[in-house]
mmCIF file of C-alpha atoms and ligand atoms in Angstrom:
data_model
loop_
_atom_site.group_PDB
_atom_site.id
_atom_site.type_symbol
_atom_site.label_atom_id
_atom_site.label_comp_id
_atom_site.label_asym_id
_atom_site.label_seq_id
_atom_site.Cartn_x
_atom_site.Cartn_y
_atom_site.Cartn_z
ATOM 1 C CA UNK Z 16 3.545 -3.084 -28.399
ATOM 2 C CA UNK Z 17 6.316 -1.302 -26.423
ATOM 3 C CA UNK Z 18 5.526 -1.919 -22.670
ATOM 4 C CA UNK Z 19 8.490 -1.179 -20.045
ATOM 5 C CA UNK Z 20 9.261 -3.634 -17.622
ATOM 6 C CA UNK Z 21 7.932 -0.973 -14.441
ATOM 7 C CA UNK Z 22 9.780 -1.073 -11.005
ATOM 8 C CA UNK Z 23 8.496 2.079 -9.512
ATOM 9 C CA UNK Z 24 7.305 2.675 -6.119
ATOM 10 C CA UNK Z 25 3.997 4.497 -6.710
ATOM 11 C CA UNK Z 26 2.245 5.275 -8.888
ATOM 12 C CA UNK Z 27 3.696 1.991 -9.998
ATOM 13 C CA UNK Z 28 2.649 -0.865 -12.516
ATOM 14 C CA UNK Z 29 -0.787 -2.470 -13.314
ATOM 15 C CA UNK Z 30 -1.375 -5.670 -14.578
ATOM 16 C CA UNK Z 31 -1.749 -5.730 -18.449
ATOM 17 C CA UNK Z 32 -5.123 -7.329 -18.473
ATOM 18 C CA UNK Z 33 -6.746 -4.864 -16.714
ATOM 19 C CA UNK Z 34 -5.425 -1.466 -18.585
ATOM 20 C CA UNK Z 35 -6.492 -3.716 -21.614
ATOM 21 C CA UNK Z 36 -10.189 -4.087 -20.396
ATOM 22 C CA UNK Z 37 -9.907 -0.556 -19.095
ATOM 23 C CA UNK Z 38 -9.122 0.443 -22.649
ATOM 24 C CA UNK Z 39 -11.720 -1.564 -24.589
ATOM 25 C CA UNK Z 40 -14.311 -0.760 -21.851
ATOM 26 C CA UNK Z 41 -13.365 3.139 -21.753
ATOM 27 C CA UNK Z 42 -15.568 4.666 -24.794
ATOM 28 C CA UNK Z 43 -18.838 2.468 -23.817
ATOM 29 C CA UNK Z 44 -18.635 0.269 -20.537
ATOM 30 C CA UNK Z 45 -19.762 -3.511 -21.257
ATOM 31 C CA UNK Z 46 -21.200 -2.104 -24.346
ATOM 32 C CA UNK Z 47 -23.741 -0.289 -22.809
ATOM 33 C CA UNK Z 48 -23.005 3.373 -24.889
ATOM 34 C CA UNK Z 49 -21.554 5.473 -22.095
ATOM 35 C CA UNK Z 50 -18.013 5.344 -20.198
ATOM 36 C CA UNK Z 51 -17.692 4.496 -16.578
ATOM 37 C CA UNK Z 52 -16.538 7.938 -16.125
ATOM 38 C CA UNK Z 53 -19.912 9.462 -17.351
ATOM 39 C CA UNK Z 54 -22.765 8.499 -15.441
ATOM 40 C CA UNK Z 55 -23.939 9.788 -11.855
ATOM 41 C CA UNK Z 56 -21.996 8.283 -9.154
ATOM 42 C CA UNK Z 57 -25.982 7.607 -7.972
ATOM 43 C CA UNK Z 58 -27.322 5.334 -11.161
ATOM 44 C CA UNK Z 59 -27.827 2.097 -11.137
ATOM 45 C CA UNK Z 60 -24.566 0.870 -13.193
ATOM 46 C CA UNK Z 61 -22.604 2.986 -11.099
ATOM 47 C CA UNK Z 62 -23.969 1.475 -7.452
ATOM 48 C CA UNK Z 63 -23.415 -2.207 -8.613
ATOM 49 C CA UNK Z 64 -19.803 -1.729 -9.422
ATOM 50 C CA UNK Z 65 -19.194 -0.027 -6.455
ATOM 51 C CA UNK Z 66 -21.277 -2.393 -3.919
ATOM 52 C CA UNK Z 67 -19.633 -5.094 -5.891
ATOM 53 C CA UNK Z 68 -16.051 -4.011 -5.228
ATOM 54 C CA UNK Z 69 -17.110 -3.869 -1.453
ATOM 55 C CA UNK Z 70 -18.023 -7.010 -1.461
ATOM 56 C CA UNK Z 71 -15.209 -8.370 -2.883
ATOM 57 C CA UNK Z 72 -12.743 -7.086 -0.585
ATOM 58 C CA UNK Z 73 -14.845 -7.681 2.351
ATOM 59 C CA UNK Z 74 -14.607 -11.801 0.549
ATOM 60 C CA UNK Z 75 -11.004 -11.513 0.286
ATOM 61 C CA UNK Z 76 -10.436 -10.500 3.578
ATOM 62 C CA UNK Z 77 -13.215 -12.472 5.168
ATOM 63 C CA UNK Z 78 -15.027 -9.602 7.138
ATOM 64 C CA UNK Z 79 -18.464 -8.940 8.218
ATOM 65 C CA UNK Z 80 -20.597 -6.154 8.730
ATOM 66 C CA UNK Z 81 -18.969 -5.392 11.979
ATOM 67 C CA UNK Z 82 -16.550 -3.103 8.628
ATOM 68 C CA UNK Z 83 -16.952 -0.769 6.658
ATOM 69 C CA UNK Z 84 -15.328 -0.662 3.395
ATOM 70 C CA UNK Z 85 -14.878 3.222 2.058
ATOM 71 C CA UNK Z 86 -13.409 4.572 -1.248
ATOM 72 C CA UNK Z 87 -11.904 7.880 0.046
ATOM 73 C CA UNK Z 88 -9.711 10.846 -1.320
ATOM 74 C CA UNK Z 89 -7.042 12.926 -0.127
ATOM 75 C CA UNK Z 90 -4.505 9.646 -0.593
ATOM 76 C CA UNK Z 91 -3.020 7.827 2.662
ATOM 77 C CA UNK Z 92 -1.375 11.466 3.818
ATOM 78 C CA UNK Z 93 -5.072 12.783 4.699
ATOM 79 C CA UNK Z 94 -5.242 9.536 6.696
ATOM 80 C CA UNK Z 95 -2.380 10.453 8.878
ATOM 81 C CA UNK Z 96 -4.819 13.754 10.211
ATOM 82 C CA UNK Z 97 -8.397 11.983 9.587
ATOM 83 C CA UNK Z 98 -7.362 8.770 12.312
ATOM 84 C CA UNK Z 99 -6.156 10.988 15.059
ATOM 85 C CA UNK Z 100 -9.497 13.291 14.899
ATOM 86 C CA UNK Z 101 -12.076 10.209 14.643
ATOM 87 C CA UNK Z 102 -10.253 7.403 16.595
ATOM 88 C CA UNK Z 103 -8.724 9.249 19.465
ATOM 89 C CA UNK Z 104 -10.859 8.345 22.342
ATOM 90 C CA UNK Z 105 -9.299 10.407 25.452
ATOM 91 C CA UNK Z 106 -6.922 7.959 26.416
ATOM 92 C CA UNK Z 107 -3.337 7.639 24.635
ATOM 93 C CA UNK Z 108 -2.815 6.704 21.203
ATOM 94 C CA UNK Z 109 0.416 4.512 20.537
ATOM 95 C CA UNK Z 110 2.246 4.894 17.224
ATOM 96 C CA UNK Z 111 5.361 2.857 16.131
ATOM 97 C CA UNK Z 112 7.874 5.028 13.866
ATOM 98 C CA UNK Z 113 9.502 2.757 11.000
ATOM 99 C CA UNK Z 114 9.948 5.342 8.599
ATOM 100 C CA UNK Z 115 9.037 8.558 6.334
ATOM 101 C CA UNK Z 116 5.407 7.747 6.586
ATOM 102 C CA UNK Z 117 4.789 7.069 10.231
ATOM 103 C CA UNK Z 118 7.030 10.145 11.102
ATOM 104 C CA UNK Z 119 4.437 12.096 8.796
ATOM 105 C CA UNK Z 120 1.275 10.153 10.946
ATOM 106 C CA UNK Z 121 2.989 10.991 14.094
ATOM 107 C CA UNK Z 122 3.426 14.505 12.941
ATOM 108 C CA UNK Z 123 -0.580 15.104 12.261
ATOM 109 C CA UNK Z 124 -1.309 13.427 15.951
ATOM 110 C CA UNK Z 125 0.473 16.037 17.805
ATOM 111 C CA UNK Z 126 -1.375 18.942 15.354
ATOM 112 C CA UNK Z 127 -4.186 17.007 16.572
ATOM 113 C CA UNK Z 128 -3.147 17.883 20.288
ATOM 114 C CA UNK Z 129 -4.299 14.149 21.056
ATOM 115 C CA UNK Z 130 -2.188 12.391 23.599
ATOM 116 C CA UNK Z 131 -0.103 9.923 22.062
ATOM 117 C CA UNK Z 132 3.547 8.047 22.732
ATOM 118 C CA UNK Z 133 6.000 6.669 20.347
ATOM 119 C CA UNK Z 134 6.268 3.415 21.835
ATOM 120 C CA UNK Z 135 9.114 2.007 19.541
ATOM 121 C CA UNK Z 136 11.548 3.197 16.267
ATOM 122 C CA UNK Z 137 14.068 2.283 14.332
ATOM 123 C CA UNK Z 138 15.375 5.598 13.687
ATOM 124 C CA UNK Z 139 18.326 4.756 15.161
ATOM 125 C CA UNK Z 140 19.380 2.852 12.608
ATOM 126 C CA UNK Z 141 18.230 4.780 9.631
ATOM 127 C CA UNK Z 142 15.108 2.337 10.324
ATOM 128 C CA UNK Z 143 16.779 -0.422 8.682
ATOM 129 C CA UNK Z 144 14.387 -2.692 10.421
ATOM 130 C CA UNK Z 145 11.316 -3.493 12.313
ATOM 131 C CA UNK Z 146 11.627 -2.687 16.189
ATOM 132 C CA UNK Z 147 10.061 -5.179 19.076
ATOM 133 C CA UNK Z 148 7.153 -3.339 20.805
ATOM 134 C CA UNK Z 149 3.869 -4.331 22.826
ATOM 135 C CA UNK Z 150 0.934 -1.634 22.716
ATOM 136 C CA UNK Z 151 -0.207 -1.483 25.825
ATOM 137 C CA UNK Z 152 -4.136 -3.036 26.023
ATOM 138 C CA UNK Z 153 -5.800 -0.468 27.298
ATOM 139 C CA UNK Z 154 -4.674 2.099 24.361
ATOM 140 C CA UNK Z 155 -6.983 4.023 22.104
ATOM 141 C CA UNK Z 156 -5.130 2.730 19.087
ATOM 142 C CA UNK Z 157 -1.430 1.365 18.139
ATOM 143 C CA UNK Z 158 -0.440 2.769 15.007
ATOM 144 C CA UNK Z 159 1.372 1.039 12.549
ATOM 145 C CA UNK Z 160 2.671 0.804 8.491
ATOM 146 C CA UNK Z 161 3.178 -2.497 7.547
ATOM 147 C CA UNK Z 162 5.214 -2.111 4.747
ATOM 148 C CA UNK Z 163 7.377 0.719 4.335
ATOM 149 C CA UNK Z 164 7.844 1.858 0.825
ATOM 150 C CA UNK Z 165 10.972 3.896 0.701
ATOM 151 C CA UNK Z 166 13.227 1.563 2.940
ATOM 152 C CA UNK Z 167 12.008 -1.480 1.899
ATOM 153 C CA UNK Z 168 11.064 -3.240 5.234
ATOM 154 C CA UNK Z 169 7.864 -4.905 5.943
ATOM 155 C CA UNK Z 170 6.224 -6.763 9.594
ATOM 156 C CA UNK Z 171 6.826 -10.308 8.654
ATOM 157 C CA UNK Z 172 3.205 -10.637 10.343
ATOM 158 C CA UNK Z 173 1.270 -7.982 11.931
ATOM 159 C CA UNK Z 174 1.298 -7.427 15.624
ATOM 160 C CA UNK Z 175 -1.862 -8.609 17.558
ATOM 161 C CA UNK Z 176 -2.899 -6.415 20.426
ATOM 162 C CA UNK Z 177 -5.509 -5.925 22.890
ATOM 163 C CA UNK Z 178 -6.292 -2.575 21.862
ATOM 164 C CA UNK Z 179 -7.500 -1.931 18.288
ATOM 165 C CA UNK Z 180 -4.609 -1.601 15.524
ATOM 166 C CA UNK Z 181 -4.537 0.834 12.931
ATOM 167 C CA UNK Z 182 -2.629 -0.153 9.984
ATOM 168 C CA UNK Z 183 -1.319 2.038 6.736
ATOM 169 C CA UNK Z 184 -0.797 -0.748 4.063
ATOM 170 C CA UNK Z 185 -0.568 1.574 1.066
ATOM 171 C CA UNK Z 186 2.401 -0.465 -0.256
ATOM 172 C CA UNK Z 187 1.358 -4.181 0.515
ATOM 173 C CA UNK Z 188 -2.477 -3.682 0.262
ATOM 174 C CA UNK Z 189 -3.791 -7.113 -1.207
ATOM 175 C CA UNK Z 190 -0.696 -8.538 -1.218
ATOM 176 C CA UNK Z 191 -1.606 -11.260 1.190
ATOM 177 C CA UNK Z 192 -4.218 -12.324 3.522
ATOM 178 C CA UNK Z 193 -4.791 -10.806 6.901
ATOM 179 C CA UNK Z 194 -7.322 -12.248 9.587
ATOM 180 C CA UNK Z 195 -8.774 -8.864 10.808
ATOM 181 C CA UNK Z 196 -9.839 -10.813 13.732
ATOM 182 C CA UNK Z 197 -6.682 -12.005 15.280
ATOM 183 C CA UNK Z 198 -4.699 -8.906 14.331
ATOM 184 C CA UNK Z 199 -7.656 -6.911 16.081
ATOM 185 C CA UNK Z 200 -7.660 -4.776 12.823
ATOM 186 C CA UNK Z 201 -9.702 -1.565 13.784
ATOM 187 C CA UNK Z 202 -8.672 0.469 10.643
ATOM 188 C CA UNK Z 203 -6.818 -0.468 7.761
ATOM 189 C CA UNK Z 204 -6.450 1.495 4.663
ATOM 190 C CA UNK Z 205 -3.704 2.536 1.777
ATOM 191 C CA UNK Z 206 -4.012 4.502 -1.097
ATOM 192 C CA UNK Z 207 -4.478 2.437 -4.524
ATOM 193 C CA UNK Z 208 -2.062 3.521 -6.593
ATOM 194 C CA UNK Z 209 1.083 1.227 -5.171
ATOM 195 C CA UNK Z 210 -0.440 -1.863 -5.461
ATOM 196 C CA UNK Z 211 -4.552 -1.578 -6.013
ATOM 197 C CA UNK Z 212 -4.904 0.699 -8.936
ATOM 198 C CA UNK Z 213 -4.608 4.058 -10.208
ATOM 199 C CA UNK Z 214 -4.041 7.358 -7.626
ATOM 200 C CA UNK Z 215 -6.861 8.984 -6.409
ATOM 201 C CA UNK Z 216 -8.612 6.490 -4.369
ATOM 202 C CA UNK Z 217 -7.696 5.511 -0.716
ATOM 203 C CA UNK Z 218 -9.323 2.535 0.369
ATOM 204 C CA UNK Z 219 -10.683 2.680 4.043
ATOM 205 C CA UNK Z 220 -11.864 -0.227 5.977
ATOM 206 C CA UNK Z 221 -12.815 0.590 9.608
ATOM 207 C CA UNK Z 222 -14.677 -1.428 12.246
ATOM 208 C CA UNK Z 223 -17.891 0.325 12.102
ATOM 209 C CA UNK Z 224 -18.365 0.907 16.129
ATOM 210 C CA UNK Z 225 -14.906 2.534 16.310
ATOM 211 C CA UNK Z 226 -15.970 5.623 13.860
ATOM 212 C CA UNK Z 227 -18.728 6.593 16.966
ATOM 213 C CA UNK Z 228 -15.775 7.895 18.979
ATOM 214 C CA UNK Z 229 -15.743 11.229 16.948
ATOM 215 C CA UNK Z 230 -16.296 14.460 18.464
ATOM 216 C CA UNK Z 231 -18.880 17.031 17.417
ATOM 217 C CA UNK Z 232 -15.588 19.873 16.672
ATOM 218 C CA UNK Z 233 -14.779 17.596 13.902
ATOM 219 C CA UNK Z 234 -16.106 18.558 10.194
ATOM 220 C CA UNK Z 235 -18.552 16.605 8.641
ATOM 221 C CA UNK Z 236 -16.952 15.897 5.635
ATOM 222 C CA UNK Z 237 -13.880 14.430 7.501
ATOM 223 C CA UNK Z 238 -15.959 11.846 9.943
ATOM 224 C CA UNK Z 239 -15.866 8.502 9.225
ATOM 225 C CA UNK Z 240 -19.370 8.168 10.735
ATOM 226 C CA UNK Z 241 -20.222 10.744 7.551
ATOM 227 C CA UNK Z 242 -18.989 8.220 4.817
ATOM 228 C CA UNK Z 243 -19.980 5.488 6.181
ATOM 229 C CA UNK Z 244 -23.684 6.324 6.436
ATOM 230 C CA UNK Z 245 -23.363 7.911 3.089
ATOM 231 C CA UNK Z 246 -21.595 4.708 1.398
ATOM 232 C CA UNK Z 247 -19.059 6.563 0.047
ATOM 233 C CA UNK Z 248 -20.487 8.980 -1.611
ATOM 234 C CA UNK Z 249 -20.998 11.968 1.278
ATOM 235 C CA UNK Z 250 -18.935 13.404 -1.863
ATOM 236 C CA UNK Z 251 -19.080 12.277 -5.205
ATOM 237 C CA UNK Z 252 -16.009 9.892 -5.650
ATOM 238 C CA UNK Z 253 -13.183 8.921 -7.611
ATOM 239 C CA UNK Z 254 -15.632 6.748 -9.786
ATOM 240 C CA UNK Z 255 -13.192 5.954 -12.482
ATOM 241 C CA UNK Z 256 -10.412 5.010 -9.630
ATOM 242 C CA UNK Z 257 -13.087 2.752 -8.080
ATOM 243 C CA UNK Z 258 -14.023 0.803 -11.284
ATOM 244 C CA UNK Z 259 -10.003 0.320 -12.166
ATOM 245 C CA UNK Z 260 -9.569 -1.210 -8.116
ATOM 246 C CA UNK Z 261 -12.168 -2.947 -9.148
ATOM 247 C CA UNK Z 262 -10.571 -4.699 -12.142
ATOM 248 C CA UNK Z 263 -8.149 -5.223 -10.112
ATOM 249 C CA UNK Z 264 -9.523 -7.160 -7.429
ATOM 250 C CA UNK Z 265 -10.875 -9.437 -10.390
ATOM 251 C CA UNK Z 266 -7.492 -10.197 -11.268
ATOM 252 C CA UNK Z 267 -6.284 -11.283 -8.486
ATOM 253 C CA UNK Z 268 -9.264 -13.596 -8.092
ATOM 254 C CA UNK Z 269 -7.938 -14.648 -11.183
ATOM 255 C CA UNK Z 270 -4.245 -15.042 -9.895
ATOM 256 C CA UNK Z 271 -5.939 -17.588 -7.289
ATOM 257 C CA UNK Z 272 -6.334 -14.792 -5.063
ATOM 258 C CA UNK Z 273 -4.077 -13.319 -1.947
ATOM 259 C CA UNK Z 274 -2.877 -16.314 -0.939
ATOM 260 C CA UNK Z 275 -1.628 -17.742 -4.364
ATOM 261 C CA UNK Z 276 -0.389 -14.148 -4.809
ATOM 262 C CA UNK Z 277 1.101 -13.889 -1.441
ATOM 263 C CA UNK Z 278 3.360 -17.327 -2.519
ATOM 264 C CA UNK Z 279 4.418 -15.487 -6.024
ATOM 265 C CA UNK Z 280 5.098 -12.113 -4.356
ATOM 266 C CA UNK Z 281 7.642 -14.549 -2.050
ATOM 267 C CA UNK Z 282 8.963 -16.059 -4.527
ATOM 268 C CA UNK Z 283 9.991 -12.800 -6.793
ATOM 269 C CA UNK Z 284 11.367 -11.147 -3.786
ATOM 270 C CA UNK Z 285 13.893 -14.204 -2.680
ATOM 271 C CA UNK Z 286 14.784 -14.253 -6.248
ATOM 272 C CA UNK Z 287 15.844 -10.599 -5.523
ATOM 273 C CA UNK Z 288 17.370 -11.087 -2.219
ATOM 274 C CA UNK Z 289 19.138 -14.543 -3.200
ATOM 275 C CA UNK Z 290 21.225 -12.824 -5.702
ATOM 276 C CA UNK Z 291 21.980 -9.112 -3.347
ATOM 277 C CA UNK Z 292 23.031 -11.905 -0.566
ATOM 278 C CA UNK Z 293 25.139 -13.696 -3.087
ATOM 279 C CA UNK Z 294 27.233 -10.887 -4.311
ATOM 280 C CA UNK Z 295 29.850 -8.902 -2.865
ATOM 281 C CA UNK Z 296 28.851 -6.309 -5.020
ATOM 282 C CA UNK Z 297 25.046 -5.414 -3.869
ATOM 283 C CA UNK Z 298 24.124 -4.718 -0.411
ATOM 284 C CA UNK Z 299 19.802 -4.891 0.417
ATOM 285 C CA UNK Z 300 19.211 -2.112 2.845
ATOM 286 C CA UNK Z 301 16.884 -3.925 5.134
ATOM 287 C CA UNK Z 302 17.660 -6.352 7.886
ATOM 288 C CA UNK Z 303 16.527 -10.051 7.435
ATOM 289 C CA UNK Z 304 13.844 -10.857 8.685
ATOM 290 C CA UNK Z 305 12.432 -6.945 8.008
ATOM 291 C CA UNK Z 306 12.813 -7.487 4.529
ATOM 292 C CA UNK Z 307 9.693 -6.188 2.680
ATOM 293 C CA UNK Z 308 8.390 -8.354 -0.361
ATOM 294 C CA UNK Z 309 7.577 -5.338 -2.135
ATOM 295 C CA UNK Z 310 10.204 -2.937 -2.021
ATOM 296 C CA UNK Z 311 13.664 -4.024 -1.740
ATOM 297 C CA UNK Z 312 16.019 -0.979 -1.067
ATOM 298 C CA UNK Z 313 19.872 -2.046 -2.019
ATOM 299 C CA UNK Z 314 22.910 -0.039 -3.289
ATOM 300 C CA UNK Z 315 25.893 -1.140 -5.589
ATOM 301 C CA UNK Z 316 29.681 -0.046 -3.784
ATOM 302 C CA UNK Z 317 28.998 3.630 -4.462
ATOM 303 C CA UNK Z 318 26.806 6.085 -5.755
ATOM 304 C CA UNK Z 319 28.048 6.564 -9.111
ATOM 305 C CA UNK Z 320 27.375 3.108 -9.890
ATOM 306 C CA UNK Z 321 24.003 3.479 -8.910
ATOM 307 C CA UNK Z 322 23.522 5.991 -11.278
ATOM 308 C CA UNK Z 323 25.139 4.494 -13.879
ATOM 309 C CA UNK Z 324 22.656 0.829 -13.133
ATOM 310 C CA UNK Z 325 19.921 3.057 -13.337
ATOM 311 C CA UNK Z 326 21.108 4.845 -16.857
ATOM 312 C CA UNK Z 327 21.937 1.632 -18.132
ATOM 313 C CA UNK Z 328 18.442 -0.308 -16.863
ATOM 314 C CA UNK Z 329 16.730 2.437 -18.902
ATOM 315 C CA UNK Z 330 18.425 1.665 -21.912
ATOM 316 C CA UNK Z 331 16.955 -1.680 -21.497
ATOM 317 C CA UNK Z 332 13.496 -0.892 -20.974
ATOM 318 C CA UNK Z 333 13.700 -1.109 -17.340
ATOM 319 C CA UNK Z 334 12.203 1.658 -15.290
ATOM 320 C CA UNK Z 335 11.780 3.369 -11.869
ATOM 321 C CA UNK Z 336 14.910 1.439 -9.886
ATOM 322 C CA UNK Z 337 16.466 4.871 -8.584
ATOM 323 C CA UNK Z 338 16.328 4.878 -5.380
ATOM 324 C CA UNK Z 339 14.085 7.395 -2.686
ATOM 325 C CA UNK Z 340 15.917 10.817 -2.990
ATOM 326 C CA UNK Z 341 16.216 10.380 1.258
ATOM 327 C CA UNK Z 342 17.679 6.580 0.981
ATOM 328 C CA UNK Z 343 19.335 7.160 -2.236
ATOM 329 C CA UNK Z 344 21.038 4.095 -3.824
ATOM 330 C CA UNK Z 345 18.387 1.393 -6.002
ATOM 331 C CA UNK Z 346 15.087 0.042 -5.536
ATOM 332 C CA UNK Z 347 13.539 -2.320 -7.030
ATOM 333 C CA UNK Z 348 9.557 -2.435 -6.404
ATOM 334 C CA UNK Z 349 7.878 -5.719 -7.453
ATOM 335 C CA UNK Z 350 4.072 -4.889 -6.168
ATOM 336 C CA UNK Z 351 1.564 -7.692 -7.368
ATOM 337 C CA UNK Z 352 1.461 -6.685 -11.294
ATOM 338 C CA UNK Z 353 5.165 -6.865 -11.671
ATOM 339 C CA UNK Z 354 5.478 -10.556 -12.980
ATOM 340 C CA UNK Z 355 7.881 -13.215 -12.161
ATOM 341 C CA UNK Z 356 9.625 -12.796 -15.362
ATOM 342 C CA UNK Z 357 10.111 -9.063 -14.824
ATOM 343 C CA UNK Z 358 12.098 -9.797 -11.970
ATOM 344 C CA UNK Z 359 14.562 -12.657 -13.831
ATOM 345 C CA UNK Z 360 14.796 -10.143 -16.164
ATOM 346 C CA UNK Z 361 16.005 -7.852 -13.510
ATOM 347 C CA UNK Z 362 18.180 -10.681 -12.111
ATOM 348 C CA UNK Z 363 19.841 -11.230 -15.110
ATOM 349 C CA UNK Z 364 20.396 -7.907 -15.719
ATOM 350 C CA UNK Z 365 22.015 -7.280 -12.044
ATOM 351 C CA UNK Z 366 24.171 -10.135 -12.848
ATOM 352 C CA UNK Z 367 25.339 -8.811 -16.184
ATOM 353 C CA UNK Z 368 25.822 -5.276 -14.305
ATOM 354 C CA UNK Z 369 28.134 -6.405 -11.609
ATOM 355 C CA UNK Z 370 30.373 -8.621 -14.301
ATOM 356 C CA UNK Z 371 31.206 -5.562 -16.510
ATOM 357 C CA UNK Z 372 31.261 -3.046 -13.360
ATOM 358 C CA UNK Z 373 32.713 -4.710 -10.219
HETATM 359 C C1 PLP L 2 2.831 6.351 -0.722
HETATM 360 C C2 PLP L 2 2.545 6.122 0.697
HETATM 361 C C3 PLP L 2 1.787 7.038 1.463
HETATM 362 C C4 PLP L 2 1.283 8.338 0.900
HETATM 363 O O1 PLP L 2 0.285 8.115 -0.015
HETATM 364 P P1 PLP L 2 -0.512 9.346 -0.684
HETATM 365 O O2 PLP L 2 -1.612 8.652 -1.386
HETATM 366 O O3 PLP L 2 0.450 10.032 -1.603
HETATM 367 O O4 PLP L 2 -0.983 10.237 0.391
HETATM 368 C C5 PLP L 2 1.526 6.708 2.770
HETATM 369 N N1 PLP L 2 1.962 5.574 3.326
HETATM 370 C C6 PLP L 2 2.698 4.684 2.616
HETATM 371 C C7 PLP L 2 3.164 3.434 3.274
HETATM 372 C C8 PLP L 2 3.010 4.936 1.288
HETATM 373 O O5 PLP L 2 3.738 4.047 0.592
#
């Protein structure tokens, strides 16, 4: 079989096991004469996968039915507009900017017209790190991304404020646990295809009381309150996307789930960052203790030698390590389906790099 070894951001690598169920499964689904992909979205095989998958995440992340767990569409970027219109509650909305994706969330809050501050960025410095910030208690929301996929800096752990957080974790979703609870988690969602699954599915989970807040001007099909009353399936949804997050979500139960996977993803990234920190050859983008575990941004002495690393990784089966056209330089994404041996191969390969180039 001729399988890359896959370092890109998004869509980005699956674990092996589950695109091989997904391909023995894909002509008649546990034998059963029909594919996933060809019965109602309303049948009976179809409404146990998918309450099944909601129940799994709501086990992994220990939540009651105070949440709602939704299988959306329109990726994280219809997020950025959809939070804003349902969560905005007449006071002021907080967002902190770390990157290309907030910027785009803070963007779709003032075309909301809402009233909301930029409490804290890193702009400054080409937001090379995590800023220090309180949300003040008494705010609608405080906006955050916990893990920003282009320059490769994560929050170590998540703030915990007074007022409820909204969190984009597109890039670290299921990467490792989060009490909902003592974050004050009021919406947290990503779109699959970093680290959950294939695109087209954006995974929504929302403390049910805070989708009330929406006002009558909004559209039906983009209320919370809509989907979750409807389970989902106000429209019909992104049922083969569902049933791949929900392979998934098996593996990682397999993997010893987030926490075991939360210890490996550690473990490949310092691999990563031991060697950058070593050499007087790579530089890592991000600052320490900003680092993110699942994107790490770095640069050889110039650009030319970027290109060539990324010519020659090619060559040897290694993909998707050019860097974001707005960072530029290399990065290396190592979401939960990129295994521990991808990465020493990477290592090695870095190594081997730098002797016949520095
Ligand atoms: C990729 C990404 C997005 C955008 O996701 P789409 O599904 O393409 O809309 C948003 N936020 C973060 C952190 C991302 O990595």
């Amino acid at each position: 079989m001729n399988r890359v070894l896959n370092f890109s951001a998004g869509p980005s690598a699956l674990p092996l096991s589950v695109l091989e169920r997904a391909r023995d499964e894909f002509i008649s689904y546990k034998g059963m004469g029909f594919s996933i992909m060809e019965v109602s979205h309303r049948g009976k095989v179809f409404d146990e996968l998918h309450n099944n998958a909601i129940a799994k995440v709501k086990k992994f992340y220990g939540l009651n039915d105070d949440y709602a767990v939704l299988f959306l569409q329109g990726g994280a970027t219809l997020q950025f507009a959809q939070i804003p219109m349902n969560l905005y509650n007449g006071g002021v909305a907080e967002y902190v900017n770390t990157g290309v994706w907030t910027t785009k969330a803070i963007k779709e809050a003032k075309i909301q017209n809402i009233n909301y501050k930029v409490i804290a960025s890193s702009e400054d410095s080409k937001f090379d790190h995590i800023p220090n910030f309180n949300f003040s208690d008494d705010a609608d929301y405080g906006y955050i991304c916990s893990n920003n996929t282009i320059y490769g800096t994560q929050y170590a752990t998540l703030p915990s404020p007074k007022c409820p957080l909204v969190v984009d974790s597109s890039s670290d979703l299921l990467s490792r646990d989060i009490d909902f609870k003592a974050h004050n988690i009021g919406l947290f969602y990503g779109g699959a295809q970093k680290n959950a699954g294939p695109a087209g599915i954006t995974i929504v989970i929302i403390r049910k009381d805070l989708a009330n807040r929406v006002k009558e001007s909004v559209p039906t099909p983009l209320r919370y309150t809509t989907q979750i009353e409807a389970n989902s399936l106000a429209n019909t949804p992104c049922t083969f996307g569902i049933y791949m997050f929900d392979l998934v979500l098996d593996w990682i139960k397999d993997q010893g789930g987030l926490n075991a996977i939360n210890s490996i993803n550690q473990k490949k990234a310092a691999m990563l960052y031991d060697l950058i920190d070593g050499s007087d050859f790579y530089t890592a983008f991000a600052k320490p203790g900003s680092r993110s575990i699942m994107n790490v941004s770095f640069a050889t002495p110039n650009a030319e030698l970027d290109m060539k690393f990324v010519k020659l990784a090619e060559e040897n089966a290694m993909i998707g390590l050019k860097g974001h056209r707005i960072l530029g330089g290399l990065r290396a994404s190592i979401y939960n389906a990129v295994t521990t041996q991808s990465v020493q191969t990477l290592c090695e390969f870095m190594k081997e790099f730098q002797r016949t180039h520095g």
